Amino acid sequence: MRVSEFMSPNPLIINPDTNLLQALEIMAERDIWSPLVKSDRILGFLTERDLINNVISQKIAPEQLSVADVMSRRYGVVRPSDSYVDAASAMMKVKSRLVVLEGEEILGVVTAADIARAYASSESKVPLRPYATWSVVKIGIGESVERAIELMRKERIGCLLLEDEGEIVGIFTERDVVKGFLMGGGDYCDPVGKYATLKLITIDSNATLPEAAKLMAENRVKRLPIVSEGKITGIITARDIVEGIWRESTLGIITP
C-alpha cells in the first residue's frame, strides 16, 4: 500500500507564532491533536507529549505561550508513492510524524496509527511478542491527575493502566490528558478516573502484529493492553507496530 492511500490528507497547519490557547481551540474544533507547524517553511509538529511536558505538567496557562514555545522541531518526509515500509523506516529514523510532500506541496501527514492501519491487511504472521512492552505502569483510579501526569513523565510513557481494587479497569492516555483534562478545564486534584477511558480493548499475547494493527484500526485506538492467561501482562502501541514493520523489513520478512 502506498502513502497516498493511507496518509491523513488535509492536515491542520498552524503558524508557530499562534497563541497556544488559540491553537488549542482550533485543534479541538478539527479534533486534530498533533498539527503541523509551518511558517515560510515546515518546522515540525505540536504533539500531545509537547503539551504535557511543556505546559500541563508545568502548570502554565496556554494563553501565556505561543506554539513555537512548546512544539517539537522534528519531522520526516515521504512521497505519496512510497510504501508503508518506506514510511515505517522514515519514521524510525526521525522518531517523529511524517509530512507527505510532492515537490513543495504538502499533501498530508503520516502518523504511526496511519502506518499500522495500512499494515492491518497484511498476511504476515509476525508475532507481536518481540515488539510489545512486557511491563505495565498502573495507577489507582482515585489518584489525582497531577500524580498520573508525574508518573507518565517519569516513566516516559504515553499511557497508564487504571487499577481499582486490584483489577485493571481502564486506560489513561496522553489524548485523555489534553482533550479531556486540559480542554475540559480540569483540576489537578481531580481523580484520574474522571478523564480516563474505562472501556478496555485488549488483545491476546499470541496474536500477530497485523492482528493488533487491525484491532487498533477498527477501534480507532493506538494502544492495546495484552492479555495472557486471563491477566493483563503487557501493552502494544502503534509505534511498536511501526518498529516491528521496520525491523522485520530489514530481515526481508516484510516486503512493501
Tab-separated table of C-alpha atoms in Angstrom:
chain	number	residue	atom	x	y	z
A	1	MET	CA	0.000	0.000	0.000
A	2	ARG	CA	1.261	3.446	-0.980
A	3	VAL	CA	1.434	6.508	1.260
A	4	SER	CA	-1.190	8.278	-0.844
A	5	GLU	CA	-3.670	5.539	0.133
A	6	PHE	CA	-3.276	5.717	3.912
A	7	MET	CA	-1.960	9.192	4.771
A	8	SER	CA	-4.100	11.708	6.668
A	9	PRO	CA	-4.962	14.300	3.989
A	10	ASN	CA	-5.788	17.977	4.530
A	11	PRO	CA	-3.619	18.309	7.634
A	12	LEU	CA	-4.164	21.043	10.175
A	13	ILE	CA	-1.353	23.575	9.701
A	14	ILE	CA	-0.645	26.174	12.381
A	15	ASN	CA	1.740	29.137	12.392
A	16	PRO	CA	4.409	28.981	15.120
A	17	ASP	CA	3.512	32.497	16.288
A	18	THR	CA	-0.089	31.495	17.041
A	19	ASN	CA	-1.095	31.862	20.680
A	20	LEU	CA	-1.242	28.383	22.190
A	21	LEU	CA	-4.768	28.795	23.569
A	22	GLN	CA	-5.993	29.844	20.130
A	23	ALA	CA	-4.181	26.867	18.589
A	24	LEU	CA	-5.829	24.506	21.084
A	25	GLU	CA	-9.256	25.880	20.211
A	26	ILE	CA	-8.570	25.250	16.514
A	27	MET	CA	-7.302	21.745	17.298
A	28	ALA	CA	-10.438	20.996	19.310
A	29	GLU	CA	-12.678	22.273	16.517
A	30	ARG	CA	-10.967	20.000	13.984
A	31	ASP	CA	-10.417	17.179	16.515
A	32	ILE	CA	-6.798	17.021	15.375
A	33	TRP	CA	-4.339	16.937	18.254
A	34	SER	CA	-0.939	16.927	16.532
A	35	PRO	CA	-0.983	19.751	13.963
A	36	LEU	CA	1.815	20.501	11.545
A	37	VAL	CA	3.663	23.741	12.332
A	38	LYS	CA	4.751	25.869	9.387
A	39	SER	CA	5.791	29.457	8.708
A	40	ASP	CA	7.580	30.075	5.419
A	41	ARG	CA	8.886	26.527	5.824
A	42	ILE	CA	7.910	23.367	7.684
A	43	LEU	CA	9.149	23.438	11.280
A	44	GLY	CA	7.715	20.320	12.922
A	45	PHE	CA	4.669	19.193	14.881
A	46	LEU	CA	2.870	20.220	18.048
A	47	THR	CA	2.239	16.943	19.858
A	48	GLU	CA	0.280	15.829	22.880
A	49	ARG	CA	3.529	14.986	24.638
A	50	ASP	CA	4.816	18.512	23.977
A	51	LEU	CA	1.724	19.882	25.678
A	52	ILE	CA	2.071	17.539	28.644
A	53	ASN	CA	5.794	18.130	29.175
A	54	ASN	CA	5.958	21.850	28.465
A	55	VAL	CA	2.560	23.171	29.510
A	56	ILE	CA	0.356	20.903	31.608
A	57	SER	CA	2.995	19.432	33.923
A	58	GLN	CA	4.450	22.920	34.418
A	59	LYS	CA	1.001	24.332	35.210
A	60	ILE	CA	1.437	27.149	32.702
A	61	ALA	CA	-1.666	28.768	31.250
A	62	PRO	CA	-1.750	28.146	27.464
A	63	GLU	CA	-2.563	31.804	26.742
A	64	GLN	CA	0.874	32.735	28.092
A	65	LEU	CA	2.670	30.766	25.372
A	66	SER	CA	2.947	30.548	21.613
A	67	VAL	CA	3.057	27.348	19.593
A	68	ALA	CA	6.780	27.954	18.983
A	69	ASP	CA	7.421	27.830	22.741
A	70	VAL	CA	6.105	24.284	23.006
A	71	MET	CA	6.414	22.404	19.708
A	72	SER	CA	8.796	19.639	18.608
A	73	ARG	CA	11.118	20.721	15.816
A	74	ARG	CA	11.351	17.300	14.206
A	75	TYR	CA	9.664	15.740	11.222
A	76	GLY	CA	10.321	13.331	8.394
A	77	VAL	CA	9.368	13.441	4.726
A	78	VAL	CA	7.837	10.786	2.488
A	79	ARG	CA	6.458	10.844	-1.032
A	80	PRO	CA	2.938	9.759	-1.973
A	81	SER	CA	4.363	6.859	-3.997
A	82	ASP	CA	6.374	5.456	-1.071
A	83	SER	CA	5.225	2.208	0.569
A	84	TYR	CA	4.162	1.737	4.170
A	85	VAL	CA	7.514	0.015	4.738
A	86	ASP	CA	9.290	3.140	3.456
A	87	ALA	CA	7.155	5.233	5.795
A	88	ALA	CA	7.972	2.989	8.765
A	89	SER	CA	11.681	3.282	8.001
A	90	ALA	CA	11.452	7.077	7.723
A	91	MET	CA	9.526	7.329	10.986
A	92	MET	CA	12.027	5.195	12.885
A	93	LYS	CA	14.856	7.348	11.553
A	94	VAL	CA	13.445	10.692	12.719
A	95	LYS	CA	11.340	9.477	15.685
A	96	SER	CA	8.533	11.754	14.588
A	97	ARG	CA	5.491	12.063	12.384
A	98	LEU	CA	5.964	12.428	8.655
A	99	VAL	CA	4.977	15.060	6.106
A	100	VAL	CA	3.858	13.881	2.672
A	101	LEU	CA	5.367	16.127	0.009
A	102	GLU	CA	5.044	16.213	-3.762
A	103	GLY	CA	7.564	18.796	-4.799
A	104	GLU	CA	6.911	21.574	-2.287
A	105	GLU	CA	3.193	20.836	-1.950
A	106	ILE	CA	2.016	19.376	1.361
A	107	LEU	CA	-0.416	16.548	0.579
A	108	GLY	CA	-0.868	15.149	4.061
A	109	VAL	CA	0.807	13.736	7.144
A	110	VAL	CA	1.522	10.202	8.297
A	111	THR	CA	1.244	9.028	11.900
A	112	ALA	CA	2.138	5.707	13.484
A	113	ALA	CA	-1.576	4.886	13.521
A	114	ASP	CA	-1.763	5.521	9.760
A	115	ILE	CA	1.097	3.094	9.100
A	116	ALA	CA	-0.429	0.486	11.403
A	117	ARG	CA	-3.748	0.823	9.569
A	118	ALA	CA	-2.003	0.235	6.234
A	119	TYR	CA	-0.350	-2.875	7.665
A	120	ALA	CA	-3.599	-4.277	9.087
A	121	SER	CA	-4.438	-6.164	5.889
A	122	SER	CA	-1.007	-7.807	5.698
A	123	GLU	CA	-0.878	-11.601	5.665
A	124	SER	CA	2.321	-11.516	7.717
A	125	LYS	CA	2.455	-13.912	10.659
A	126	VAL	CA	4.975	-11.867	12.649
A	127	PRO	CA	4.080	-12.274	16.351
A	128	LEU	CA	3.527	-9.199	18.460
A	129	ARG	CA	5.535	-10.623	21.369
A	130	PRO	CA	9.007	-9.316	20.359
A	131	TYR	CA	7.703	-5.767	19.958
A	132	ALA	CA	5.392	-5.424	22.934
A	133	THR	CA	6.254	-3.890	26.290
A	134	TRP	CA	6.022	-6.603	28.929
A	135	SER	CA	5.645	-4.364	31.924
A	136	VAL	CA	2.697	-2.136	32.658
A	137	VAL	CA	2.580	1.007	34.756
A	138	LYS	CA	-0.569	1.237	36.845
A	139	ILE	CA	-2.255	3.909	38.912
A	140	GLY	CA	-5.234	3.792	41.239
A	141	ILE	CA	-8.454	5.043	39.701
A	142	GLY	CA	-8.890	7.520	42.548
A	143	GLU	CA	-5.404	9.021	42.418
A	144	SER	CA	-5.017	12.576	41.160
A	145	VAL	CA	-4.459	13.704	37.599
A	146	GLU	CA	-1.356	15.509	38.840
A	147	ARG	CA	0.106	12.233	40.108
A	148	ALA	CA	-0.779	10.490	36.838
A	149	ILE	CA	0.982	13.161	34.772
A	150	GLU	CA	4.055	12.984	37.023
A	151	LEU	CA	4.170	9.207	36.568
A	152	MET	CA	3.803	9.398	32.785
A	153	ARG	CA	6.654	11.902	32.588
A	154	LYS	CA	8.870	9.915	34.944
A	155	GLU	CA	8.364	6.671	33.022
A	156	ARG	CA	8.369	8.450	29.631
A	157	ILE	CA	5.241	6.631	28.534
A	158	GLY	CA	2.050	7.615	26.755
A	159	CYS	CA	-0.453	5.826	28.968
A	160	LEU	CA	-1.216	4.359	32.365
A	161	LEU	CA	-3.491	1.453	33.216
A	162	LEU	CA	-6.108	2.198	35.865
A	163	GLU	CA	-6.445	-0.139	38.801
A	164	ASP	CA	-9.450	-0.477	41.098
A	165	GLU	CA	-9.260	-2.973	43.972
A	166	GLY	CA	-6.565	-4.967	42.187
A	167	GLU	CA	-8.383	-5.119	38.848
A	168	ILE	CA	-7.416	-3.231	35.665
A	169	VAL	CA	-10.487	-1.218	34.708
A	170	GLY	CA	-9.331	1.417	32.227
A	171	ILE	CA	-6.577	3.329	30.480
A	172	PHE	CA	-5.420	6.945	30.801
A	173	THR	CA	-3.642	8.267	27.710
A	174	GLU	CA	-1.933	11.433	26.500
A	175	ARG	CA	-5.075	12.176	24.493
A	176	ASP	CA	-7.131	11.985	27.696
A	177	VAL	CA	-4.765	14.476	29.355
A	178	VAL	CA	-5.037	17.007	26.542
A	179	LYS	CA	-8.558	16.549	25.203
A	180	GLY	CA	-10.282	15.631	28.451
A	181	PHE	CA	-8.342	17.316	31.235
A	182	LEU	CA	-6.761	20.398	29.628
A	183	MET	CA	-9.572	21.299	27.234
A	184	GLY	CA	-12.193	20.335	29.808
A	185	GLY	CA	-10.812	22.795	32.342
A	186	GLY	CA	-9.999	20.093	34.858
A	187	ASP	CA	-8.428	20.414	38.281
A	188	TYR	CA	-5.094	18.742	39.027
A	189	CYS	CA	-6.677	17.223	42.145
A	190	ASP	CA	-9.415	15.504	40.128
A	191	PRO	CA	-9.333	11.686	40.195
A	192	VAL	CA	-7.668	10.282	37.107
A	193	GLY	CA	-10.685	8.054	36.515
A	194	LYS	CA	-12.749	11.136	35.650
A	195	TYR	CA	-10.846	11.571	32.372
A	196	ALA	CA	-9.772	8.004	31.592
A	197	THR	CA	-11.211	5.563	29.092
A	198	LEU	CA	-12.979	2.924	31.152
A	199	LYS	CA	-13.633	0.526	28.282
A	200	LEU	CA	-10.605	-1.661	27.647
A	201	ILE	CA	-9.917	-3.170	24.238
A	202	THR	CA	-7.389	-5.954	24.704
A	203	ILE	CA	-5.526	-8.457	22.560
A	204	ASP	CA	-4.220	-11.948	23.258
A	205	SER	CA	-0.486	-12.363	23.789
A	206	ASN	CA	-0.317	-14.943	20.980
A	207	ALA	CA	-1.705	-12.554	18.353
A	208	THR	CA	0.259	-11.313	15.357
A	209	LEU	CA	1.319	-7.754	14.581
A	210	PRO	CA	-1.235	-7.424	11.737
A	211	GLU	CA	-3.981	-8.629	14.081
A	212	ALA	CA	-3.003	-5.938	16.574
A	213	ALA	CA	-2.932	-3.337	13.794
A	214	LYS	CA	-6.384	-4.393	12.593
A	215	LEU	CA	-7.865	-4.209	16.094
A	216	MET	CA	-6.402	-0.734	16.572
A	217	ALA	CA	-7.801	0.445	13.242
A	218	GLU	CA	-11.259	-0.993	13.911
A	219	ASN	CA	-11.483	0.706	17.300
A	220	ARG	CA	-9.534	3.874	16.468
A	221	VAL	CA	-7.047	3.377	19.294
A	222	LYS	CA	-3.258	3.478	19.384
A	223	ARG	CA	-2.638	1.207	22.363
A	224	LEU	CA	-3.820	-2.284	23.286
A	225	PRO	CA	-3.300	-3.973	26.658
A	226	ILE	CA	-2.147	-7.567	26.162
A	227	VAL	CA	-3.866	-10.443	27.932
A	228	SER	CA	-2.026	-13.635	28.846
A	229	GLU	CA	-3.812	-16.390	30.777
A	230	GLY	CA	-6.574	-14.004	31.753
A	231	LYS	CA	-4.300	-11.260	33.068
A	232	ILE	CA	-3.025	-8.037	31.519
A	233	THR	CA	0.715	-8.514	31.240
A	234	GLY	CA	1.847	-6.007	28.618
A	235	ILE	CA	0.917	-3.395	26.067
A	236	ILE	CA	1.417	-2.902	22.321
A	237	THR	CA	1.268	0.502	20.644
A	238	ALA	CA	1.030	1.764	17.082
A	239	ARG	CA	4.626	2.941	17.385
A	240	ASP	CA	5.633	-0.605	18.401
A	241	ILE	CA	3.984	-1.883	15.228
A	242	VAL	CA	5.937	0.645	13.156
A	243	GLU	CA	9.141	-0.609	14.760
A	244	GLY	CA	8.114	-4.186	14.002
A	245	ILE	CA	7.483	-3.378	10.342
A	246	TRP	CA	10.846	-1.656	10.079
A	247	ARG	CA	12.852	-4.387	11.812
A	248	GLU	CA	11.140	-7.252	10.001
A	249	SER	CA	11.613	-5.482	6.654
A	250	THR	CA	15.373	-5.292	7.241
A	251	LEU	CA	15.303	-9.087	7.572
A	252	GLY	CA	13.260	-9.479	4.398
A	253	ILE	CA	10.301	-10.906	6.332
A	254	ILE	CA	8.029	-7.970	5.493
A	255	THR	CA	8.116	-6.502	1.998
A	256	PRO	CA	6.276	-3.481	0.553
